[in-house]
mmCIF file of C-alpha atoms in Angstrom:
data_model
loop_
_atom_site.group_PDB
_atom_site.id
_atom_site.type_symbol
_atom_site.label_atom_id
_atom_site.label_comp_id
_atom_site.label_asym_id
_atom_site.label_seq_id
_atom_site.Cartn_x
_atom_site.Cartn_y
_atom_site.Cartn_z
ATOM 1 C CA TRP A 256 52.554 196.138 68.348
ATOM 2 C CA VAL A 257 56.251 196.818 69.303
ATOM 3 C CA LEU A 258 55.403 199.267 72.198
ATOM 4 C CA THR A 259 52.339 197.448 73.345
ATOM 5 C CA ARG A 260 53.781 194.054 73.067
ATOM 6 C CA LEU A 261 57.043 193.903 72.660
ATOM 7 C CA LEU A 262 58.054 196.319 75.262
ATOM 8 C CA PRO A 263 56.015 194.647 78.089
ATOM 9 C CA PHE A 264 57.902 191.349 77.677
ATOM 10 C CA ALA A 265 60.902 192.653 77.596
ATOM 11 C CA VAL A 266 60.240 194.576 80.529
ATOM 12 C CA VAL A 267 58.633 192.151 82.850
ATOM 13 C CA TYR A 268 59.656 188.867 81.766
ATOM 14 C CA LEU A 269 64.251 190.465 81.126
ATOM 15 C CA ALA A 270 64.400 193.424 83.001
ATOM 16 C CA LEU A 271 62.938 192.454 86.037
ATOM 17 C CA GLY A 272 63.133 188.757 85.975
ATOM 18 C CA TYR A 273 59.558 187.115 86.055
ATOM 19 C CA TRP A 274 58.383 184.506 85.114
ATOM 20 C CA PRO A 275 55.445 183.199 82.959
ATOM 21 C CA GLN A 276 52.611 181.970 85.702
ATOM 22 C CA SER A 277 48.706 181.216 84.769
ATOM 23 C CA VAL A 278 48.541 178.891 82.382
ATOM 24 C CA ILE A 279 51.963 177.974 81.197
ATOM 25 C CA ASN A 280 53.079 175.146 83.431
ATOM 26 C CA GLY A 281 50.709 172.966 81.749
ATOM 27 C CA PHE A 282 51.936 174.081 78.238
ATOM 28 C CA PHE A 283 55.480 173.018 79.396
ATOM 29 C CA LEU A 284 54.240 169.689 79.885
ATOM 30 C CA LEU A 285 52.534 169.575 76.742
ATOM 31 C CA ALA A 286 55.899 171.456 75.218
ATOM 32 C CA ASP A 287 58.302 169.827 76.347
ATOM 33 C CA ALA A 288 56.916 166.096 75.597
ATOM 34 C CA ALA A 289 56.614 167.275 72.096
ATOM 35 C CA ARG A 290 60.422 168.272 71.482
ATOM 36 C CA ASN A 291 61.085 164.718 73.450
ATOM 37 C CA GLY A 292 60.014 162.740 70.609
ATOM 38 C CA GLY A 293 56.174 161.649 71.982
ATOM 39 C CA LEU A 294 53.297 161.035 70.279
ATOM 40 C CA VAL A 295 50.180 163.466 71.057
ATOM 41 C CA TYR A 296 47.489 161.975 73.031
ATOM 42 C CA ARG A 297 49.374 158.611 72.976
ATOM 43 C CA ASP A 298 52.028 159.704 74.781
ATOM 44 C CA PHE A 299 50.884 162.588 76.672
ATOM 45 C CA VAL A 300 47.567 164.530 77.781
ATOM 46 C CA CYS A 301 46.631 167.162 75.443
ATOM 47 C CA THR A 302 43.389 168.811 75.494
ATOM 48 C CA TYR A 303 44.480 170.995 72.376
ATOM 49 C CA SER A 304 44.544 169.854 68.774
ATOM 50 C CA PRO A 305 47.308 167.764 67.560
ATOM 51 C CA PHE A 306 49.617 170.463 65.945
ATOM 52 C CA TYR A 307 49.645 173.000 68.751
ATOM 53 C CA PRO A 308 51.434 170.913 71.472
ATOM 54 C CA TYR A 309 54.739 170.605 68.851
ATOM 55 C CA LEU A 310 54.138 174.564 68.168
ATOM 56 C CA LEU A 311 55.356 175.003 71.654
ATOM 57 C CA GLY A 312 57.493 172.648 71.781
ATOM 58 C CA LEU A 313 59.271 173.948 68.398
ATOM 59 C CA SER A 314 59.444 177.187 70.155
ATOM 60 C CA MET A 315 60.955 175.342 73.020
ATOM 61 C CA ILE A 316 63.821 174.596 71.214
ATOM 62 C CA MET A 317 64.735 177.616 69.356
ATOM 63 C CA TRP A 318 64.795 179.044 73.259
ATOM 64 C CA ASP A 319 65.134 177.121 76.580
ATOM 65 C CA SER A 320 62.648 178.592 78.643
ATOM 66 C CA THR A 321 59.238 179.167 79.078
ATOM 67 C CA ARG A 322 59.326 182.711 77.751
ATOM 68 C CA ALA A 323 59.665 181.208 74.728
ATOM 69 C CA MET A 324 55.978 179.879 74.872
ATOM 70 C CA VAL A 325 55.092 183.791 76.048
ATOM 71 C CA LEU A 326 56.906 185.122 72.951
ATOM 72 C CA LEU A 327 55.026 183.048 70.941
ATOM 73 C CA MET A 328 51.702 183.813 71.789
ATOM 74 C CA ILE A 329 52.951 187.171 70.693
ATOM 75 C CA LEU A 330 53.801 186.340 67.481
ATOM 76 C CA MET A 331 51.059 184.894 66.940
ATOM 77 C CA GLU A 332 48.301 187.682 68.208
ATOM 78 C CA GLY A 333 50.888 189.821 65.784
ATOM 79 C CA LEU A 334 50.108 187.798 62.670
ATOM 80 C CA ALA A 335 46.246 187.420 63.679
ATOM 81 C CA LEU A 336 45.936 191.655 64.009
ATOM 82 C CA LEU A 337 48.175 191.598 60.449
ATOM 83 C CA VAL A 338 46.197 189.256 58.845
ATOM 84 C CA SER A 339 43.025 191.143 59.569
ATOM 85 C CA TRP A 340 44.563 194.640 59.154
ATOM 86 C CA ASN A 341 45.279 193.356 55.179
ATOM 87 C CA CYS A 342 41.258 191.832 55.402
ATOM 88 C CA TYR A 343 39.917 195.420 56.606
ATOM 89 C CA ARG A 344 42.031 197.536 53.938
ATOM 90 C CA GLU A 345 39.559 197.077 51.731
ATOM 91 C CA ARG A 346 36.573 198.256 54.203
ATOM 92 C CA PHE A 347 38.451 201.256 55.907
ATOM 93 C CA SER A 348 39.706 203.699 55.086
ATOM 94 C CA GLY A 349 43.762 203.360 56.230
ATOM 95 C CA GLU A 350 43.226 206.803 59.230
ATOM 96 C CA ALA A 351 39.622 204.270 60.482
ATOM 97 C CA LEU A 352 41.771 201.521 60.526
ATOM 98 C CA GLY A 353 45.247 202.938 61.980
ATOM 99 C CA LYS A 354 42.286 203.659 64.901
ATOM 100 C CA ARG A 355 41.408 200.717 65.584
ATOM 101 C CA THR A 356 44.605 199.385 65.333
ATOM 102 C CA TRP A 357 45.752 201.506 68.129
ATOM 103 C CA ILE A 358 42.854 200.633 70.627
ATOM 104 C CA TYR A 359 43.277 197.296 70.176
ATOM 105 C CA LEU A 360 46.822 196.839 71.224
ATOM 106 C CA LEU A 361 45.750 199.446 73.778
ATOM 107 C CA LEU A 362 43.187 197.554 75.217
ATOM 108 C CA PRO A 363 43.429 195.789 78.640
ATOM 109 C CA ALA A 364 41.869 192.133 77.779
ATOM 110 C CA PRO A 365 44.429 191.125 74.704
ATOM 111 C CA LEU A 366 47.450 192.780 76.877
ATOM 112 C CA ILE A 367 47.206 191.180 79.890
ATOM 113 C CA PHE A 368 45.519 187.457 78.255
ATOM 114 C CA CYS A 369 48.638 187.673 75.981
ATOM 115 C CA VAL A 370 51.998 188.617 77.388
ATOM 116 C CA LEU A 371 50.843 187.940 80.728
ATOM 117 C CA GLY A 372 48.425 185.105 80.710
ATOM 118 C CA THR A 373 49.653 183.519 78.014
ATOM 119 C CA GLN A 374 46.479 183.012 76.013
ATOM 120 C CA GLU A 375 46.194 181.159 72.617
ATOM 121 C CA ASP A 376 42.433 182.250 71.888
ATOM 122 C CA VAL A 377 43.572 184.771 69.348
ATOM 123 C CA TRP A 378 44.172 181.715 67.064
ATOM 124 C CA ILE A 379 41.213 180.933 66.570
ATOM 125 C CA TRP A 380 39.924 184.061 64.821
ATOM 126 C CA LEU A 381 43.613 184.383 62.607
ATOM 127 C CA PHE A 382 42.778 181.319 60.112
ATOM 128 C CA VAL A 383 39.437 182.032 60.607
ATOM 129 C CA ALA A 384 41.026 185.600 58.429
ATOM 130 C CA LEU A 385 43.085 183.965 57.092
ATOM 131 C CA ALA A 386 40.429 181.866 55.625
ATOM 132 C CA ALA A 387 38.532 186.183 54.908
ATOM 133 C CA TYR A 388 41.756 187.108 53.181
ATOM 134 C CA ALA A 389 42.138 183.591 50.890
ATOM 135 C CA TRP A 390 38.506 184.149 49.989
ATOM 136 C CA GLN A 391 39.038 187.362 48.922
ATOM 137 C CA LYS A 392 42.246 187.354 47.360
ATOM 138 C CA ARG A 393 41.843 184.245 45.305
ATOM 139 C CA ARG A 394 38.372 183.070 45.595
ATOM 140 C CA SER A 395 39.007 179.343 45.149
ATOM 141 C CA HIS A 396 37.744 176.716 47.805
ATOM 142 C CA LEU A 397 40.369 175.103 48.185
ATOM 143 C CA LEU A 398 42.950 177.219 49.579
ATOM 144 C CA VAL A 399 39.314 178.386 52.559
ATOM 145 C CA ALA A 400 39.495 174.267 53.080
ATOM 146 C CA ALA A 401 43.134 174.694 53.314
ATOM 147 C CA VAL A 402 43.190 177.056 56.190
ATOM 148 C CA LEU A 403 40.327 175.447 57.883
ATOM 149 C CA LEU A 404 41.466 172.203 58.865
ATOM 150 C CA LEU A 405 45.460 174.483 59.296
ATOM 151 C CA GLY A 406 42.952 175.507 61.731
ATOM 152 C CA MET A 407 41.070 173.328 63.182
ATOM 153 C CA LEU A 408 44.670 171.003 63.629
ATOM 154 C CA THR A 409 46.292 173.490 65.166
ATOM 155 C CA THR A 410 44.185 175.308 68.021
ATOM 156 C CA LYS A 411 41.678 173.658 70.017
ATOM 157 C CA ALA A 412 37.994 172.061 69.380
ATOM 158 C CA ILE A 413 36.201 175.138 69.762
ATOM 159 C CA PHE A 414 37.237 176.151 66.180
ATOM 160 C CA VAL A 415 34.203 173.076 64.100
ATOM 161 C CA LEU A 416 31.932 176.224 65.664
ATOM 162 C CA ILE A 417 31.925 178.441 62.666
ATOM 163 C CA LEU A 418 31.883 175.821 60.143
ATOM 164 C CA PRO A 419 28.274 175.347 60.082
ATOM 165 C CA PRO A 420 27.520 179.516 59.770
ATOM 166 C CA LEU A 421 30.584 179.793 57.264
ATOM 167 C CA LEU A 422 28.869 177.259 54.707
ATOM 168 C CA ILE A 423 26.245 178.704 54.768
ATOM 169 C CA LEU A 424 27.968 182.248 54.081
ATOM 170 C CA MET A 425 30.096 180.835 51.210
ATOM 171 C CA PRO A 426 29.429 181.087 47.822
ATOM 172 C CA GLU A 427 29.017 177.630 46.387
ATOM 173 C CA PRO A 428 28.615 176.002 49.776
ATOM 174 C CA TYR A 429 28.616 172.669 48.974
ATOM 175 C CA ARG A 430 32.628 172.516 47.170
ATOM 176 C CA LEU A 431 33.444 173.995 50.817
ATOM 177 C CA GLY A 432 31.722 170.537 52.225
ATOM 178 C CA ALA A 433 32.961 168.677 50.676
ATOM 179 C CA LEU A 434 36.485 169.144 50.999
ATOM 180 C CA LEU A 435 36.208 169.673 54.216
ATOM 181 C CA ALA A 436 34.862 166.499 54.729
ATOM 182 C CA ALA A 437 37.180 164.867 52.131
ATOM 183 C CA GLY A 438 40.444 166.503 54.561
ATOM 184 C CA GLY A 439 38.063 165.335 58.194
ATOM 185 C CA THR A 440 38.317 161.857 56.783
ATOM 186 C CA VAL A 441 41.693 161.948 55.680
ATOM 187 C CA VAL A 442 43.091 163.221 59.463
ATOM 188 C CA LEU A 443 40.368 161.369 61.439
ATOM 189 C CA ALA A 444 41.858 158.273 59.570
ATOM 190 C CA VAL A 445 45.918 158.878 60.509
ATOM 191 C CA LEU A 446 44.446 159.928 63.810
ATOM 192 C CA CYS A 447 42.688 156.894 64.305
ATOM 193 C CA TYR A 448 45.486 154.666 63.646
ATOM 194 C CA LEU A 449 48.634 155.838 65.498
ATOM 195 C CA VAL A 450 46.600 156.899 68.900
ATOM 196 C CA GLY A 451 42.993 155.388 68.479
ATOM 197 C CA LEU A 452 40.469 156.976 70.306
ATOM 198 C CA GLU A 453 42.514 159.224 72.498
ATOM 199 C CA PHE A 454 42.104 161.864 69.861
ATOM 200 C CA LEU A 455 39.154 162.856 71.500
ATOM 201 C CA GLN A 456 40.546 163.975 74.986
ATOM 202 C CA PRO A 457 39.910 167.822 73.945
ATOM 203 C CA VAL A 458 36.368 167.077 74.140
ATOM 204 C CA GLN A 459 36.818 165.591 78.004
ATOM 205 C CA GLU A 460 37.380 169.522 78.836
ATOM 206 C CA ALA A 461 33.772 170.853 78.156
ATOM 207 C CA ASP A 462 32.986 168.708 81.510
ATOM 208 C CA VAL A 463 35.124 171.056 83.666
ATOM 209 C CA LEU A 464 32.470 173.930 85.345
ATOM 210 C CA ARG A 465 34.188 177.098 85.222
ATOM 211 C CA ALA A 466 31.989 180.827 85.510
ATOM 212 C CA PRO A 467 31.010 183.082 84.637
ATOM 213 C CA ASN A 468 28.277 181.738 82.058
ATOM 214 C CA MET A 469 24.368 181.337 82.761
ATOM 215 C CA LEU A 470 24.579 178.655 84.193
ATOM 216 C CA SER A 471 26.126 179.837 87.281
ATOM 217 C CA VAL A 472 24.538 182.810 87.347
ATOM 218 C CA LEU A 473 20.764 181.247 87.126
ATOM 219 C CA ASN A 474 22.131 178.121 89.127
ATOM 220 C CA PRO A 475 21.714 179.686 92.364
ATOM 221 C CA TRP A 476 18.094 181.272 92.142
ATOM 222 C CA VAL A 477 16.667 178.105 91.032
ATOM 223 C CA PHE A 478 18.652 176.386 94.560
ATOM 224 C CA ASP A 479 21.010 173.707 92.229
ATOM 225 C CA ARG A 480 18.144 172.552 89.941
ATOM 226 C CA ILE A 481 19.523 173.101 87.000
ATOM 227 C CA GLY A 482 22.253 170.006 87.094
ATOM 228 C CA THR A 483 25.575 171.885 86.088
ATOM 229 C CA GLY A 484 28.593 169.687 85.453
ATOM 230 C CA GLU A 485 26.018 167.198 83.773
ATOM 231 C CA LYS A 486 27.243 166.166 80.122
ATOM 232 C CA ILE A 487 23.859 167.366 78.826
ATOM 233 C CA TRP A 488 24.991 170.518 79.053
ATOM 234 C CA ASN A 489 27.571 170.055 77.111
ATOM 235 C CA TRP A 490 25.207 169.485 74.157
ATOM 236 C CA ILE A 491 22.419 171.614 74.989
ATOM 237 C CA GLY A 492 25.229 174.552 74.631
ATOM 238 C CA LEU A 493 27.221 173.795 71.284
ATOM 239 C CA PHE A 494 23.140 173.085 69.992
ATOM 240 C CA ILE A 495 22.830 176.632 70.989
ATOM 241 C CA SER A 496 25.795 178.025 70.167
ATOM 242 C CA VAL A 497 25.872 176.368 66.640
ATOM 243 C CA GLY A 498 22.567 176.723 66.290
ATOM 244 C CA VAL A 499 22.533 181.191 66.741
ATOM 245 C CA ALA A 500 25.445 181.040 64.878
ATOM 246 C CA CYS A 501 23.868 179.077 61.583
ATOM 247 C CA LEU A 502 20.724 181.891 62.568
ATOM 248 C CA SER A 503 23.047 184.751 62.380
ATOM 249 C CA ALA A 504 24.500 183.347 59.274
ATOM 250 C CA LEU A 505 20.787 183.034 57.503
ATOM 251 C CA ARG A 506 20.081 186.582 58.981
ATOM 252 C CA LEU A 507 23.833 188.478 57.838
ATOM 253 C CA ARG A 508 23.830 187.389 54.416
ATOM 254 C CA HIS A 509 22.760 190.187 52.749
ATOM 255 C CA LEU A 510 26.660 192.259 53.867
ATOM 256 C CA SER A 511 29.789 191.693 52.639
ATOM 257 C CA PHE A 512 31.556 188.676 52.926
ATOM 258 C CA LEU A 513 33.421 189.980 55.359
ATOM 259 C CA GLN A 514 31.275 191.759 57.367
ATOM 260 C CA ALA A 515 29.415 188.894 57.636
ATOM 261 C CA VAL A 516 32.159 186.823 58.625
ATOM 262 C CA SER A 517 33.311 189.006 61.263
ATOM 263 C CA ARG A 518 29.768 189.314 62.534
ATOM 264 C CA VAL A 519 28.494 185.529 63.415
ATOM 265 C CA PHE A 520 32.183 185.252 64.758
ATOM 266 C CA VAL A 521 31.510 187.616 67.573
ATOM 267 C CA ILE A 522 28.245 185.769 67.818
ATOM 268 C CA THR A 523 28.984 182.205 67.339
ATOM 269 C CA TYR A 524 32.380 182.424 70.180
ATOM 270 C CA ALA A 525 29.822 184.530 72.352
ATOM 271 C CA THR A 526 27.749 182.550 72.643
ATOM 272 C CA MET A 527 29.728 179.327 73.374
ATOM 273 C CA MET A 528 31.049 182.382 76.718
ATOM 274 C CA ILE A 529 27.518 182.503 78.216
ATOM 275 C CA VAL A 530 26.040 178.948 77.251
ATOM 276 C CA GLN A 531 29.383 176.200 77.423
ATOM 277 C CA GLN A 532 29.279 175.726 80.878
ATOM 278 C CA SER A 533 33.915 174.795 80.910
ATOM 279 C CA ALA A 534 34.402 178.519 79.143
ATOM 280 C CA TYR A 535 34.422 182.144 80.919
ATOM 281 C CA SER A 536 35.703 185.259 80.382
ATOM 282 C CA ASN A 537 39.144 185.014 78.702
ATOM 283 C CA TYR A 538 37.764 184.103 75.996
ATOM 284 C CA LEU A 539 36.814 187.416 74.963
ATOM 285 C CA PHE A 540 40.426 187.178 74.000
ATOM 286 C CA ILE A 541 38.947 184.886 70.918
ATOM 287 C CA PHE A 542 36.309 187.567 68.929
ATOM 288 C CA ALA A 543 38.763 190.583 70.585
ATOM 289 C CA ILE A 544 40.104 191.975 67.062
ATOM 290 C CA PRO A 545 36.717 191.702 65.448
ATOM 291 C CA LEU A 546 34.703 192.810 68.045
ATOM 292 C CA VAL A 547 36.781 196.202 68.278
ATOM 293 C CA PHE A 548 36.633 196.605 64.187
ATOM 294 C CA GLU A 549 33.707 195.555 63.131
ATOM 295 C CA VAL A 550 31.193 195.216 65.654
ATOM 296 C CA ILE A 551 31.515 198.780 67.065
ATOM 297 C CA ASP A 552 30.547 202.184 66.675
ATOM 298 C CA TRP A 553 32.713 204.662 67.513
ATOM 299 C CA ARG A 554 30.939 207.504 67.537
ATOM 300 C CA LYS A 555 28.626 206.376 70.602
ATOM 301 C CA ALA A 556 29.670 206.787 74.020
ATOM 302 C CA LYS A 557 27.409 204.069 75.303
ATOM 303 C CA GLN A 558 28.778 201.391 72.935
ATOM 304 C CA VAL A 559 32.657 202.256 73.712
ATOM 305 C CA LEU A 560 32.040 202.621 77.401
ATOM 306 C CA LEU A 561 30.109 199.257 77.934
ATOM 307 C CA PHE A 562 32.882 197.598 75.741
ATOM 308 C CA LEU A 563 35.684 199.826 78.246
ATOM 309 C CA LEU A 564 33.331 197.874 81.265
ATOM 310 C CA TYR A 565 33.404 194.225 79.477
ATOM 311 C CA ASN A 566 37.379 194.251 79.110
ATOM 312 C CA VAL A 567 38.098 195.467 82.871
ATOM 313 C CA LEU A 568 35.325 192.982 84.129
ATOM 314 C CA CYS A 569 36.739 190.297 81.601
ATOM 315 C CA VAL A 570 40.052 190.549 83.024
ATOM 316 C CA VAL A 571 39.059 190.844 86.256
ATOM 317 C CA HIS A 572 36.847 188.100 87.487
ATOM 318 C CA PRO A 573 38.533 184.611 85.911
ATOM 319 C CA SER A 574 41.741 185.533 88.761
ATOM 320 C CA TYR A 575 38.734 187.444 91.218
ATOM 321 C CA TRP A 576 36.994 183.784 91.031
ATOM 322 C CA TRP A 577 40.140 181.321 90.775
ATOM 323 C CA ARG A 578 42.078 182.956 94.485
ATOM 324 C CA GLU A 579 37.984 182.647 95.884
ATOM 325 C CA GLY A 580 38.688 179.119 95.753
ATOM 326 C CA ARG A 581 36.279 178.426 92.056
ATOM 327 C CA PRO A 582 32.786 179.472 94.051
ATOM 328 C CA MET A 583 28.992 178.308 92.864
ATOM 329 C CA TYR A 584 27.016 179.046 94.072
ATOM 330 C CA ARG A 585 23.596 177.427 94.896
ATOM 331 C CA THR A 586 20.667 179.132 96.877
ATOM 332 C CA PRO A 587 20.214 183.196 97.047
ATOM 333 C CA ALA A 588 22.030 183.247 100.630
ATOM 334 C CA ASP A 589 24.955 181.946 98.928
ATOM 335 C CA VAL A 590 25.441 184.513 97.142
ATOM 336 C CA PHE A 591 24.486 186.776 100.028
ATOM 337 C CA ALA A 592 26.810 185.083 102.711
ATOM 338 C CA GLY A 593 29.786 187.845 102.307
ATOM 339 C CA SER A 594 31.231 190.852 100.432
ATOM 340 C CA SER A 595 33.079 188.696 98.543
ATOM 341 C CA ALA A 596 30.834 186.477 96.931
ATOM 342 C CA LEU A 597 28.477 188.769 96.239
ATOM 343 C CA LEU A 598 30.719 191.306 94.129
ATOM 344 C CA ASP A 599 32.450 187.543 92.735
ATOM 345 C CA TYR A 600 28.416 187.440 91.442
ATOM 346 C CA LEU A 601 27.991 190.027 90.006
ATOM 347 C CA MET A 602 30.645 189.780 88.292
ATOM 348 C CA GLN A 603 29.664 186.734 86.462
ATOM 349 C CA ALA A 604 26.041 187.895 85.977
ATOM 350 C CA SER A 605 27.163 191.859 84.762
ATOM 351 C CA VAL A 606 29.673 190.059 82.131
ATOM 352 C CA VAL A 607 26.706 187.179 80.819
ATOM 353 C CA ILE A 608 24.675 190.418 80.420
ATOM 354 C CA LEU A 609 27.122 192.641 78.978
ATOM 355 C CA THR A 610 27.373 189.770 76.307
ATOM 356 C CA VAL A 611 24.206 189.091 75.273
ATOM 357 C CA TYR A 612 24.137 192.654 74.898
ATOM 358 C CA PHE A 613 27.435 192.585 72.277
ATOM 359 C CA ILE A 614 25.749 189.427 70.262
ATOM 360 C CA MET A 615 22.267 191.719 70.124
ATOM 361 C CA LEU A 616 24.517 194.632 68.547
ATOM 362 C CA CYS A 617 26.249 192.417 65.768
ATOM 363 C CA PHE A 618 22.589 192.342 64.334
ATOM 364 C CA LYS A 619 22.913 195.665 63.761
ATOM 365 C CA ALA A 620 24.951 196.228 60.388
ATOM 366 C CA GLY A 621 24.540 199.727 59.854
ATOM 367 C CA LYS A 622 27.603 201.521 58.564
ATOM 368 C CA GLN A 623 31.288 201.803 60.463
ATOM 369 C CA PRO A 624 32.747 205.531 60.842
ATOM 370 C CA GLY A 625 35.672 205.130 58.614
ATOM 371 C CA SER A 626 34.012 202.901 55.476
ATOM 372 C CA ARG A 627 34.499 203.514 52.214
ATOM 373 C CA ARG A 628 31.667 203.324 51.783
ATOM 374 C CA GLU A 629 31.023 207.684 53.266
ATOM 375 C CA GLN A 630 32.580 210.598 51.631
ATOM 376 C CA GLN A 631 33.693 212.254 55.088
ATOM 377 C CA HIS A 632 35.764 210.753 58.192
ATOM 378 C CA PRO A 633 34.178 211.437 61.599
ATOM 379 C CA ALA A 634 35.967 214.204 63.567
#
């Protein structure tokens, strides 16, 4: 972690003197408003959960520089990795766990998204992993509910997608459901009292049309008759994401709790990434850790090569798409209008196809190399 996160941070931002790019300008506005005492949603617009801008503001108070927010992202990703390490210690041998950790840290996607892209998406997995770890150690519905509520208040609105399948996987789910409902009611009451209905600002983010997703890939072949950008697709995407997640939870309940949670988590957010019209390939950062630790079979060259290709495409496409002016293809002629358009479309289609491949892979729950159920370690 020091070599692959802190060292690049020091080289890029301190030694070479670069300044953070990507979404950092929007984050700075949130952090500045929060550290100056503004009330989220009422005094400034925020498309994230209510605690998020105050964490950004706290980092800016400790170090008055936008680089502080990059360092916060690195620290939070490190915490997510540490929690994951402790979760999977009961599942894998030390050697296998160490290999997976190195593989994750050396992947291009998490490195670019975290250190250069200043993305916070891995925070969603952090709180789900914390909840899984809390259940492993304490078997306390109250503690799990508290962690999940904190996750909802700290990350973004899409955190709620994982709650229905989690209820299916949890023993005595009515207890967790009652605690989440009670805590959520209190939170909503406080937010309504403080800011009215302005707390719904994060939902507006779903209206932003991005790529790649199934809509952007299919649209030119039906001559722009899908209705991209319409609000109905937000609800359809929500229904599909939660529906597939719940079906996968029912299908994978025979696995251990950690195995099932990991695979269902990947299925939930990978599905969301290709069916929600506001999602884009940066969302790989949400589920990269459980994909590396639980789903990929590192003995199989096909899975490894496709996963590496997936990483590269998910890193390259967002930047390429934005620099090309965020193209949306309405007819087949638009796809073949030039080499840059064709390249962009092929990357979009490849990301969608590979995402479906890894979703299907999550349903194939076999023994993993290095699993404590195996008697021999892989070469």
